[in-house]
Amino acid sequence: MNTDIEKIEVLIIGSGPAGYTAAIYAARADLKPVVIQGLQPGGQLTTTTDVDNFPGYPNGITGPEMMEDLKKQAERFGTDTRWGMVTKVDLSQRPFKVEIDENKNVLAETIIIATGASAKWLGIEDEKRLNGYGVSACATCDGFFYKGKDVVVVGAGDTAAEEATYLAKMCNNVTMLVRRDEMRASKAMQHRVFNTPNLKVLFNHETKSINGEPGPIGVESVTAYNNQTGEETIVPCSGFFVAIGHTPNSQLFKGQLEMDENGYLLIEAGTTKTGVDGVFAAGDISDHVYRQAVTSAGTGCMAALDAERFLAEQE
Ligand code: NDP
């Protein structure tokens, strides 16, 4: 039996903009990074259509194409990109023992965690059917496409309030569907919502169906219902934004790394250092505020530089 265990200098978990940018920097520093792509290779951007706000693409680019470009760029410098899921990590001593696909162990001198966050969805069939055709979970990414049109936002937390007020600046009318008789968002955000003239809040309302067709037609309206009276309302709209929160993909690190109450990894301010020496976090896994491809790429770069310096100090 071969008992040799593979040793990796920089193991990057996750393949979104943070993971691949970390890989580009680490590979150019000759650290031979290995990227374990995870369940959704390319990350959240692979589920969006056009990306118009990433610097360097004057004509925009689709999310999947951009991620393919980032992957190729990382591989050009020798990044080893692998299919698979990290199924267990032991951060109690270095090198860190990492299990992949429940059947392979590797030892990593440093780990860059770029596992991201996943948008929560309502779980209704229409969301999948019309995803990319009017259904979105990111107003900052997709709001621009609904300039001058009517949109619906579901949710009642700070994210929903922020997205609804952001959309109200460019859209004709914004309707928020709030499932209870009050909002969870901070009072300051609620004031903003209530003081926005083209933003209407329907309390005690939930989504029954999103109506429209995938393709050029897209979303045409939403059927909402009052959960107190059962009364249905059809809200005409071209965009349907789900803003009911994100789940950071940090389950793997529970009990080993410090997290906030929502599961986002805590890092030392101004760095990507977690509480464990040699373990760094980049992208949405440690950022519930900005959540942009470009900010993720930025922290991915920081994580690779932090890992490089850490390794140099060990020599
Ligand atoms: P939250 O968990 O705070 O809110 C989620 C909202 O979605 C709740 O109002 C919830 O309703 C609603 N919801 C959940 N499931 C459903 C469903 N199936 N149907 C309809 N509505 C649903 O998530 P956020 O993303 O808003 O915020 C996460 C964290 O990030 C918070 O701590 C927030 O303060 C913070 N944040 C801060 C910002 C800032 O400071 N600028 C900006 C954005 C977020 P209900 O209330 O009934 O449970």
mmCIF file of C-alpha atoms and ligand atoms in Angstrom:
data_model
loop_
_atom_site.group_PDB
_atom_site.id
_atom_site.type_symbol
_atom_site.label_atom_id
_atom_site.label_comp_id
_atom_site.label_asym_id
_atom_site.label_seq_id
_atom_site.Cartn_x
_atom_site.Cartn_y
_atom_site.Cartn_z
ATOM 1 C CA MET A 1 0.000 0.000 0.000
ATOM 2 C CA ASN A 2 1.267 3.458 -0.854
ATOM 3 C CA THR A 3 1.395 5.408 2.401
ATOM 4 C CA ASP A 4 2.974 8.534 0.896
ATOM 5 C CA ILE A 5 0.715 11.471 1.534
ATOM 6 C CA GLU A 6 0.725 14.362 -0.894
ATOM 7 C CA LYS A 7 2.121 17.620 0.493
ATOM 8 C CA ILE A 8 0.807 20.930 -0.798
ATOM 9 C CA GLU A 9 2.221 24.361 -0.017
ATOM 10 C CA VAL A 10 -0.918 26.376 -0.696
ATOM 11 C CA LEU A 11 -4.261 24.614 -0.769
ATOM 12 C CA ILE A 12 -7.112 26.787 -1.991
ATOM 13 C CA ILE A 13 -10.609 25.632 -1.168
ATOM 14 C CA GLY A 14 -13.145 27.131 -3.567
ATOM 15 C CA SER A 15 -13.065 28.299 -7.167
ATOM 16 C CA GLY A 16 -14.834 31.652 -7.322
ATOM 17 C CA PRO A 17 -13.060 34.970 -7.995
ATOM 18 C CA ALA A 18 -11.361 34.824 -4.571
ATOM 19 C CA GLY A 19 -10.032 31.291 -5.063
ATOM 20 C CA TYR A 20 -8.740 31.825 -8.589
ATOM 21 C CA THR A 21 -7.180 35.199 -7.854
ATOM 22 C CA ALA A 22 -5.395 33.668 -4.871
ATOM 23 C CA ALA A 23 -4.251 30.904 -7.233
ATOM 24 C CA ILE A 24 -2.913 33.360 -9.838
ATOM 25 C CA TYR A 25 -0.790 35.122 -7.208
ATOM 26 C CA ALA A 26 0.347 31.956 -5.452
ATOM 27 C CA ALA A 27 1.249 30.269 -8.743
ATOM 28 C CA ARG A 28 3.262 33.274 -9.918
ATOM 29 C CA ALA A 29 5.131 33.081 -6.601
ATOM 30 C CA ASP A 30 6.048 29.453 -7.440
ATOM 31 C CA LEU A 31 3.971 28.071 -4.588
ATOM 32 C CA LYS A 32 2.307 25.460 -6.823
ATOM 33 C CA PRO A 33 -1.207 26.041 -5.511
ATOM 34 C CA VAL A 34 -3.870 23.388 -5.704
ATOM 35 C CA VAL A 35 -7.471 24.547 -6.093
ATOM 36 C CA ILE A 36 -10.203 22.199 -4.944
ATOM 37 C CA GLN A 37 -13.162 23.461 -6.932
ATOM 38 C CA GLY A 38 -16.040 22.397 -4.711
ATOM 39 C CA LEU A 39 -19.652 21.673 -5.442
ATOM 40 C CA GLN A 40 -20.171 24.647 -7.759
ATOM 41 C CA PRO A 41 -16.989 25.084 -9.824
ATOM 42 C CA GLY A 42 -16.627 28.773 -10.628
ATOM 43 C CA GLY A 43 -18.820 29.789 -7.703
ATOM 44 C CA GLN A 44 -21.870 32.020 -7.604
ATOM 45 C CA LEU A 45 -20.992 33.890 -10.803
ATOM 46 C CA THR A 46 -21.670 30.778 -12.838
ATOM 47 C CA THR A 47 -25.350 31.261 -12.046
ATOM 48 C CA THR A 48 -25.509 34.843 -13.310
ATOM 49 C CA THR A 49 -25.764 35.965 -16.894
ATOM 50 C CA ASP A 50 -23.986 39.214 -17.751
ATOM 51 C CA VAL A 51 -21.288 40.717 -15.567
ATOM 52 C CA ASP A 52 -20.952 44.405 -16.393
ATOM 53 C CA ASN A 53 -19.198 45.673 -13.283
ATOM 54 C CA PHE A 54 -15.921 43.749 -13.246
ATOM 55 C CA PRO A 55 -13.147 46.137 -14.336
ATOM 56 C CA GLY A 56 -11.433 45.232 -17.572
ATOM 57 C CA TYR A 57 -14.414 44.043 -19.587
ATOM 58 C CA PRO A 58 -15.632 47.138 -21.465
ATOM 59 C CA ASN A 59 -18.382 45.177 -23.191
ATOM 60 C CA GLY A 60 -19.275 43.013 -20.202
ATOM 61 C CA ILE A 61 -18.909 39.253 -20.051
ATOM 62 C CA THR A 62 -21.059 36.371 -18.910
ATOM 63 C CA GLY A 63 -20.395 34.979 -15.436
ATOM 64 C CA PRO A 64 -19.455 31.475 -16.655
ATOM 65 C CA GLU A 65 -17.070 32.907 -19.295
ATOM 66 C CA MET A 66 -15.378 35.138 -16.768
ATOM 67 C CA MET A 67 -14.826 32.239 -14.406
ATOM 68 C CA GLU A 68 -13.412 30.142 -17.252
ATOM 69 C CA ASP A 69 -10.983 32.993 -18.029
ATOM 70 C CA LEU A 70 -9.912 33.232 -14.383
ATOM 71 C CA LYS A 71 -9.356 29.475 -14.286
ATOM 72 C CA LYS A 72 -7.252 29.549 -17.467
ATOM 73 C CA GLN A 73 -5.231 32.469 -16.120
ATOM 74 C CA ALA A 74 -4.534 30.592 -12.881
ATOM 75 C CA GLU A 75 -3.590 27.437 -14.795
ATOM 76 C CA ARG A 76 -1.266 29.363 -17.132
ATOM 77 C CA PHE A 77 1.070 29.855 -14.176
ATOM 78 C CA GLY A 78 0.871 26.251 -13.011
ATOM 79 C CA THR A 79 -2.170 26.108 -10.749
ATOM 80 C CA ASP A 80 -3.397 22.567 -10.294
ATOM 81 C CA THR A 81 -7.207 22.746 -10.470
ATOM 82 C CA ARG A 82 -9.028 19.670 -9.253
ATOM 83 C CA TRP A 83 -12.602 18.488 -9.202
ATOM 84 C CA GLY A 84 -13.772 17.504 -5.768
ATOM 85 C CA MET A 85 -14.996 18.592 -2.389
ATOM 86 C CA VAL A 86 -13.047 19.053 0.779
ATOM 87 C CA THR A 87 -14.881 16.842 3.217
ATOM 88 C CA LYS A 88 -12.842 17.290 6.415
ATOM 89 C CA VAL A 89 -10.077 19.516 7.744
ATOM 90 C CA ASP A 90 -7.939 19.216 10.838
ATOM 91 C CA LEU A 91 -6.505 22.606 11.702
ATOM 92 C CA SER A 92 -5.078 21.533 15.080
ATOM 93 C CA GLN A 93 -1.531 21.220 13.752
ATOM 94 C CA ARG A 94 0.519 22.134 10.722
ATOM 95 C CA PRO A 95 0.786 20.808 8.084
ATOM 96 C CA PHE A 96 -2.986 20.645 8.092
ATOM 97 C CA LYS A 97 -4.623 17.356 7.262
ATOM 98 C CA VAL A 98 -7.314 17.757 4.631
ATOM 99 C CA GLU A 99 -9.661 15.055 3.398
ATOM 100 C CA ILE A 100 -10.972 15.274 -0.160
ATOM 101 C CA ASP A 101 -14.082 13.462 -1.392
ATOM 102 C CA GLU A 102 -14.055 11.382 1.786
ATOM 103 C CA ASN A 103 -11.338 9.162 0.350
ATOM 104 C CA LYS A 104 -8.083 11.055 -0.098
ATOM 105 C CA ASN A 105 -5.928 12.886 2.434
ATOM 106 C CA VAL A 106 -3.411 15.617 1.697
ATOM 107 C CA LEU A 107 -1.201 17.717 3.934
ATOM 108 C CA ALA A 108 -1.288 21.478 3.432
ATOM 109 C CA GLU A 109 1.276 23.961 4.744
ATOM 110 C CA THR A 110 -1.206 26.773 4.260
ATOM 111 C CA ILE A 111 -4.889 26.879 3.435
ATOM 112 C CA ILE A 112 -6.806 29.658 1.734
ATOM 113 C CA ILE A 113 -10.501 29.299 2.392
ATOM 114 C CA ALA A 114 -12.553 30.760 -0.457
ATOM 115 C CA THR A 115 -15.693 28.695 -0.120
ATOM 116 C CA GLY A 116 -17.996 31.696 -0.516
ATOM 117 C CA ALA A 117 -21.592 32.017 0.464
ATOM 118 C CA SER A 118 -24.736 30.743 -1.133
ATOM 119 C CA ALA A 119 -27.794 32.904 -1.646
ATOM 120 C CA LYS A 120 -30.877 31.523 -0.003
ATOM 121 C CA TRP A 121 -33.806 30.882 -2.327
ATOM 122 C CA LEU A 122 -37.494 30.553 -1.623
ATOM 123 C CA GLY A 123 -37.471 27.024 -2.986
ATOM 124 C CA ILE A 124 -40.274 27.419 -5.530
ATOM 125 C CA GLU A 125 -40.008 25.859 -8.990
ATOM 126 C CA ASP A 126 -40.393 29.190 -10.870
ATOM 127 C CA GLU A 127 -37.161 30.488 -9.331
ATOM 128 C CA LYS A 128 -35.156 27.807 -11.116
ATOM 129 C CA ARG A 129 -37.193 28.044 -14.295
ATOM 130 C CA LEU A 130 -36.642 31.806 -14.629
ATOM 131 C CA ASN A 131 -33.198 32.151 -13.046
ATOM 132 C CA GLY A 132 -31.203 34.477 -15.294
ATOM 133 C CA TYR A 133 -34.405 35.549 -17.088
ATOM 134 C CA GLY A 134 -35.546 38.070 -14.511
ATOM 135 C CA VAL A 135 -34.955 36.106 -11.325
ATOM 136 C CA SER A 136 -31.834 37.128 -9.434
ATOM 137 C CA ALA A 137 -30.377 37.098 -5.939
ATOM 138 C CA CYS A 138 -28.133 40.130 -6.431
ATOM 139 C CA ALA A 139 -29.435 43.639 -7.116
ATOM 140 C CA THR A 140 -25.974 45.185 -7.376
ATOM 141 C CA CYS A 141 -25.065 42.635 -10.050
ATOM 142 C CA ASP A 142 -28.263 42.627 -12.086
ATOM 143 C CA GLY A 143 -30.256 45.743 -11.148
ATOM 144 C CA PHE A 144 -28.925 47.718 -14.085
ATOM 145 C CA PHE A 145 -30.783 45.461 -16.534
ATOM 146 C CA TYR A 146 -34.085 46.655 -15.051
ATOM 147 C CA LYS A 147 -33.510 50.366 -15.482
ATOM 148 C CA GLY A 148 -36.874 52.123 -15.893
ATOM 149 C CA LYS A 149 -38.797 48.873 -15.289
ATOM 150 C CA ASP A 150 -40.837 47.490 -12.396
ATOM 151 C CA VAL A 151 -39.287 44.970 -10.005
ATOM 152 C CA VAL A 152 -40.225 42.944 -6.937
ATOM 153 C CA VAL A 153 -37.923 42.269 -3.976
ATOM 154 C CA VAL A 154 -38.635 39.492 -1.482
ATOM 155 C CA GLY A 155 -37.238 39.766 2.041
ATOM 156 C CA ALA A 156 -37.326 42.071 5.021
ATOM 157 C CA GLY A 157 -33.807 42.181 6.407
ATOM 158 C CA ASP A 158 -31.034 44.714 5.811
ATOM 159 C CA THR A 159 -30.089 43.074 2.521
ATOM 160 C CA ALA A 160 -33.631 43.314 1.150
ATOM 161 C CA ALA A 161 -34.001 46.906 2.349
ATOM 162 C CA GLU A 162 -30.645 47.851 0.837
ATOM 163 C CA GLU A 163 -31.379 46.116 -2.467
ATOM 164 C CA ALA A 164 -34.874 47.603 -2.703
ATOM 165 C CA THR A 165 -33.653 51.178 -2.104
ATOM 166 C CA TYR A 166 -30.771 50.625 -4.531
ATOM 167 C CA LEU A 167 -33.176 49.364 -7.201
ATOM 168 C CA ALA A 168 -35.593 52.246 -6.544
ATOM 169 C CA LYS A 169 -32.935 54.674 -7.798
ATOM 170 C CA MET A 170 -32.963 53.167 -11.279
ATOM 171 C CA CYS A 171 -36.248 51.306 -11.580
ATOM 172 C CA ASN A 172 -39.716 52.670 -12.153
ATOM 173 C CA ASN A 173 -41.499 50.952 -9.241
ATOM 174 C CA VAL A 174 -40.215 48.584 -6.599
ATOM 175 C CA THR A 175 -42.542 46.341 -4.590
ATOM 176 C CA MET A 176 -41.233 44.586 -1.491
ATOM 177 C CA LEU A 177 -42.927 41.397 -0.336
ATOM 178 C CA VAL A 178 -42.557 41.051 3.440
ATOM 179 C CA ARG A 179 -43.912 37.866 4.969
ATOM 180 C CA ARG A 180 -44.630 39.262 8.450
ATOM 181 C CA ASP A 181 -46.338 42.476 9.567
ATOM 182 C CA GLU A 182 -42.970 44.077 10.262
ATOM 183 C CA MET A 183 -39.486 44.188 8.846
ATOM 184 C CA ARG A 184 -36.382 42.715 10.420
ATOM 185 C CA ALA A 185 -34.137 45.395 8.898
ATOM 186 C CA SER A 186 -32.559 48.026 11.143
ATOM 187 C CA LYS A 187 -34.712 51.073 11.875
ATOM 188 C CA ALA A 188 -32.401 53.265 9.795
ATOM 189 C CA MET A 189 -32.861 51.019 6.766
ATOM 190 C CA GLN A 190 -36.613 50.880 7.337
ATOM 191 C CA HIS A 191 -36.749 54.694 7.356
ATOM 192 C CA ARG A 192 -34.979 54.684 4.017
ATOM 193 C CA VAL A 193 -37.486 52.191 2.640
ATOM 194 C CA PHE A 194 -40.511 54.140 3.858
ATOM 195 C CA ASN A 195 -39.081 57.419 2.593
ATOM 196 C CA THR A 196 -38.547 56.163 -0.931
ATOM 197 C CA PRO A 197 -41.575 57.308 -2.955
ATOM 198 C CA ASN A 198 -41.445 54.645 -5.698
ATOM 199 C CA LEU A 199 -41.006 51.788 -3.217
ATOM 200 C CA LYS A 200 -44.117 50.051 -1.906
ATOM 201 C CA VAL A 201 -44.106 47.446 0.875
ATOM 202 C CA LEU A 202 -46.727 44.691 0.938
ATOM 203 C CA PHE A 203 -46.706 43.279 4.485
ATOM 204 C CA ASN A 204 -47.937 39.748 5.211
ATOM 205 C CA HIS A 205 -47.333 38.865 1.579
ATOM 206 C CA GLU A 206 -45.603 35.810 0.167
ATOM 207 C CA THR A 207 -44.861 34.606 -3.338
ATOM 208 C CA LYS A 208 -47.245 32.149 -4.949
ATOM 209 C CA SER A 209 -45.732 32.101 -8.436
ATOM 210 C CA ILE A 210 -43.388 33.996 -10.727
ATOM 211 C CA ASN A 211 -45.002 34.316 -14.123
ATOM 212 C CA GLY A 212 -43.244 34.506 -17.477
ATOM 213 C CA GLU A 213 -41.165 32.448 -19.867
ATOM 214 C CA PRO A 214 -37.422 31.737 -20.001
ATOM 215 C CA GLY A 215 -35.823 33.476 -22.994
ATOM 216 C CA PRO A 216 -36.570 36.915 -24.430
ATOM 217 C CA ILE A 217 -39.909 37.257 -22.612
ATOM 218 C CA GLY A 218 -38.555 36.619 -19.106
ATOM 219 C CA VAL A 219 -40.440 37.526 -15.954
ATOM 220 C CA GLU A 220 -43.752 39.321 -16.574
ATOM 221 C CA SER A 221 -45.404 39.375 -13.154
ATOM 222 C CA VAL A 222 -45.519 37.852 -9.714
ATOM 223 C CA THR A 223 -48.550 36.416 -8.004
ATOM 224 C CA ALA A 224 -48.348 37.290 -4.324
ATOM 225 C CA TYR A 225 -50.810 36.287 -1.623
ATOM 226 C CA ASN A 226 -51.741 37.777 1.698
ATOM 227 C CA ASN A 227 -50.961 35.079 4.267
ATOM 228 C CA GLN A 228 -53.632 36.483 6.625
ATOM 229 C CA THR A 229 -56.545 36.713 4.210
ATOM 230 C CA GLY A 230 -55.489 34.471 1.323
ATOM 231 C CA GLU A 231 -56.183 37.298 -1.134
ATOM 232 C CA GLU A 232 -54.003 37.189 -4.248
ATOM 233 C CA THR A 233 -52.396 40.154 -5.980
ATOM 234 C CA ILE A 234 -50.691 40.147 -9.358
ATOM 235 C CA VAL A 235 -47.737 42.528 -9.418
ATOM 236 C CA PRO A 236 -46.520 43.243 -12.969
ATOM 237 C CA CYS A 237 -42.702 43.284 -13.045
ATOM 238 C CA SER A 238 -39.685 42.406 -15.170
ATOM 239 C CA GLY A 239 -37.323 41.542 -12.322
ATOM 240 C CA PHE A 240 -37.748 39.380 -9.221
ATOM 241 C CA PHE A 241 -35.038 39.734 -6.603
ATOM 242 C CA VAL A 242 -34.741 37.247 -3.788
ATOM 243 C CA ALA A 243 -32.997 38.875 -0.826
ATOM 244 C CA ILE A 244 -33.661 36.564 2.089
ATOM 245 C CA GLY A 245 -30.059 36.184 3.191
ATOM 246 C CA HIS A 246 -26.950 34.209 2.385
ATOM 247 C CA THR A 247 -25.459 31.174 4.013
ATOM 248 C CA PRO A 248 -21.667 31.240 4.310
ATOM 249 C CA ASN A 249 -20.193 27.888 3.351
ATOM 250 C CA SER A 250 -18.277 27.485 6.599
ATOM 251 C CA GLN A 251 -19.746 24.306 8.086
ATOM 252 C CA LEU A 252 -16.453 22.498 7.500
ATOM 253 C CA PHE A 253 -14.648 24.782 9.932
ATOM 254 C CA LYS A 254 -17.144 24.806 12.804
ATOM 255 C CA GLY A 255 -15.360 24.469 16.126
ATOM 256 C CA GLN A 256 -11.962 25.131 14.514
ATOM 257 C CA LEU A 257 -12.176 28.730 13.322
ATOM 258 C CA GLU A 258 -13.855 31.737 14.864
ATOM 259 C CA MET A 259 -17.089 32.813 13.176
ATOM 260 C CA ASP A 260 -19.730 35.453 13.759
ATOM 261 C CA GLU A 261 -23.265 34.469 14.743
ATOM 262 C CA ASN A 262 -24.201 34.005 11.064
ATOM 263 C CA GLY A 263 -21.276 31.688 10.311
ATOM 264 C CA TYR A 264 -18.996 34.164 8.495
ATOM 265 C CA LEU A 265 -15.312 33.546 9.279
ATOM 266 C CA LEU A 266 -13.665 36.214 11.400
ATOM 267 C CA ILE A 267 -10.382 37.614 10.144
ATOM 268 C CA GLU A 268 -7.860 40.068 11.495
ATOM 269 C CA ALA A 269 -8.814 43.520 10.195
ATOM 270 C CA GLY A 270 -6.838 44.605 7.137
ATOM 271 C CA THR A 271 -5.545 41.062 6.481
ATOM 272 C CA THR A 272 -6.988 37.679 5.534
ATOM 273 C CA LYS A 273 -5.613 35.927 8.647
ATOM 274 C CA THR A 274 -7.946 33.697 10.608
ATOM 275 C CA GLY A 275 -7.163 32.802 14.223
ATOM 276 C CA VAL A 276 -5.106 29.785 13.082
ATOM 277 C CA ASP A 277 -1.603 30.558 11.772
ATOM 278 C CA GLY A 278 -1.338 29.509 8.139
ATOM 279 C CA VAL A 279 -5.074 29.575 7.462
ATOM 280 C CA PHE A 280 -6.453 32.514 5.496
ATOM 281 C CA ALA A 281 -9.930 33.452 4.322
ATOM 282 C CA ALA A 282 -10.914 35.403 1.217
ATOM 283 C CA GLY A 283 -14.106 36.402 -0.545
ATOM 284 C CA ASP A 284 -17.675 36.089 0.672
ATOM 285 C CA ILE A 285 -16.845 33.520 3.352
ATOM 286 C CA SER A 286 -15.535 36.400 5.463
ATOM 287 C CA ASP A 287 -17.466 39.292 3.926
ATOM 288 C CA HIS A 288 -21.193 39.742 4.315
ATOM 289 C CA VAL A 289 -21.040 43.443 3.460
ATOM 290 C CA TYR A 290 -19.613 43.916 -0.044
ATOM 291 C CA ARG A 291 -20.020 40.484 -1.682
ATOM 292 C CA GLN A 292 -18.751 41.568 -5.093
ATOM 293 C CA ALA A 293 -16.620 39.615 -7.560
ATOM 294 C CA VAL A 294 -14.055 42.390 -7.580
ATOM 295 C CA THR A 295 -13.795 42.644 -3.789
ATOM 296 C CA SER A 296 -13.503 38.856 -3.598
ATOM 297 C CA ALA A 297 -10.719 38.933 -6.164
ATOM 298 C CA GLY A 298 -9.011 41.643 -4.106
ATOM 299 C CA THR A 299 -9.085 39.629 -0.906
ATOM 300 C CA GLY A 300 -8.003 36.530 -2.862
ATOM 301 C CA CYS A 301 -4.870 38.445 -3.849
ATOM 302 C CA MET A 302 -4.346 39.481 -0.222
ATOM 303 C CA ALA A 303 -4.696 35.882 0.977
ATOM 304 C CA ALA A 304 -2.044 34.648 -1.468
ATOM 305 C CA LEU A 305 0.349 37.404 -0.365
ATOM 306 C CA ASP A 306 -0.385 36.641 3.303
ATOM 307 C CA ALA A 307 0.273 32.926 2.668
ATOM 308 C CA GLU A 308 3.490 33.679 0.785
ATOM 309 C CA ARG A 309 4.791 35.858 3.626
ATOM 310 C CA PHE A 310 3.762 33.281 6.200
ATOM 311 C CA LEU A 311 5.668 30.541 4.372
ATOM 312 C CA ALA A 312 8.730 32.788 3.991
ATOM 313 C CA GLU A 313 8.724 33.426 7.758
ATOM 314 C CA GLN A 314 8.749 29.658 8.428
ATOM 315 C CA GLU A 315 11.942 29.087 6.476
HETATM 316 P P1 NDP B 1 -31.491 38.326 7.469
HETATM 317 O O1 NDP B 1 -31.400 36.918 7.930
HETATM 318 O O2 NDP B 1 -31.248 39.421 8.432
HETATM 319 O O3 NDP B 1 -32.965 38.581 6.892
HETATM 320 C C1 NDP B 1 -33.552 37.682 6.034
HETATM 321 C C2 NDP B 1 -34.951 38.201 5.742
HETATM 322 O O4 NDP B 1 -35.543 37.377 4.769
HETATM 323 C C3 NDP B 1 -35.853 38.208 6.971
HETATM 324 O O5 NDP B 1 -36.570 39.396 7.024
HETATM 325 C C4 NDP B 1 -36.761 37.018 6.723
HETATM 326 O O6 NDP B 1 -38.051 37.199 7.184
HETATM 327 C C5 NDP B 1 -36.807 36.967 5.223
HETATM 328 N N1 NDP B 1 -37.077 35.615 4.776
HETATM 329 C C6 NDP B 1 -36.361 34.491 5.057
HETATM 330 N N2 NDP B 1 -36.903 33.437 4.436
HETATM 331 C C7 NDP B 1 -37.968 33.914 3.738
HETATM 332 C C8 NDP B 1 -38.933 33.315 2.892
HETATM 333 N N3 NDP B 1 -38.904 31.989 2.633
HETATM 334 N N4 NDP B 1 -39.893 34.093 2.359
HETATM 335 C C9 NDP B 1 -39.924 35.422 2.602
HETATM 336 N N5 NDP B 1 -39.053 36.058 3.398
HETATM 337 C C10 NDP B 1 -38.077 35.303 3.953
HETATM 338 O O7 NDP B 1 -30.546 38.399 6.168
HETATM 339 P P2 NDP B 1 -29.866 39.649 5.485
HETATM 340 O O8 NDP B 1 -29.151 39.127 4.294
HETATM 341 O O9 NDP B 1 -30.829 40.721 5.269
HETATM 342 O O10 NDP B 1 -28.779 40.127 6.526
HETATM 343 C C11 NDP B 1 -27.761 39.223 7.004
HETATM 344 C C12 NDP B 1 -26.847 39.969 7.973
HETATM 345 O O11 NDP B 1 -26.080 40.933 7.260
HETATM 346 C C13 NDP B 1 -27.631 40.749 9.029
HETATM 347 O O12 NDP B 1 -26.900 40.723 10.220
HETATM 348 C C14 NDP B 1 -27.671 42.141 8.467
HETATM 349 O O13 NDP B 1 -27.823 43.133 9.471
HETATM 350 C C15 NDP B 1 -26.317 42.224 7.790
HETATM 351 N N6 NDP B 1 -26.336 43.209 6.704
HETATM 352 C C16 NDP B 1 -25.879 44.443 6.966
HETATM 353 C C17 NDP B 1 -25.889 45.410 5.995
HETATM 354 C C18 NDP B 1 -25.371 46.749 6.330
HETATM 355 O O14 NDP B 1 -25.023 46.971 7.480
HETATM 356 N N7 NDP B 1 -25.289 47.640 5.380
HETATM 357 C C19 NDP B 1 -26.401 45.155 4.636
HETATM 358 C C20 NDP B 1 -26.884 43.811 4.478
HETATM 359 C C21 NDP B 1 -26.846 42.892 5.485
HETATM 360 P P3 NDP B 1 -38.426 37.206 8.755
HETATM 361 O O15 NDP B 1 -37.999 38.570 9.245
HETATM 362 O O16 NDP B 1 -39.889 37.025 8.744
HETATM 363 O O17 NDP B 1 -37.662 36.081 9.369
#
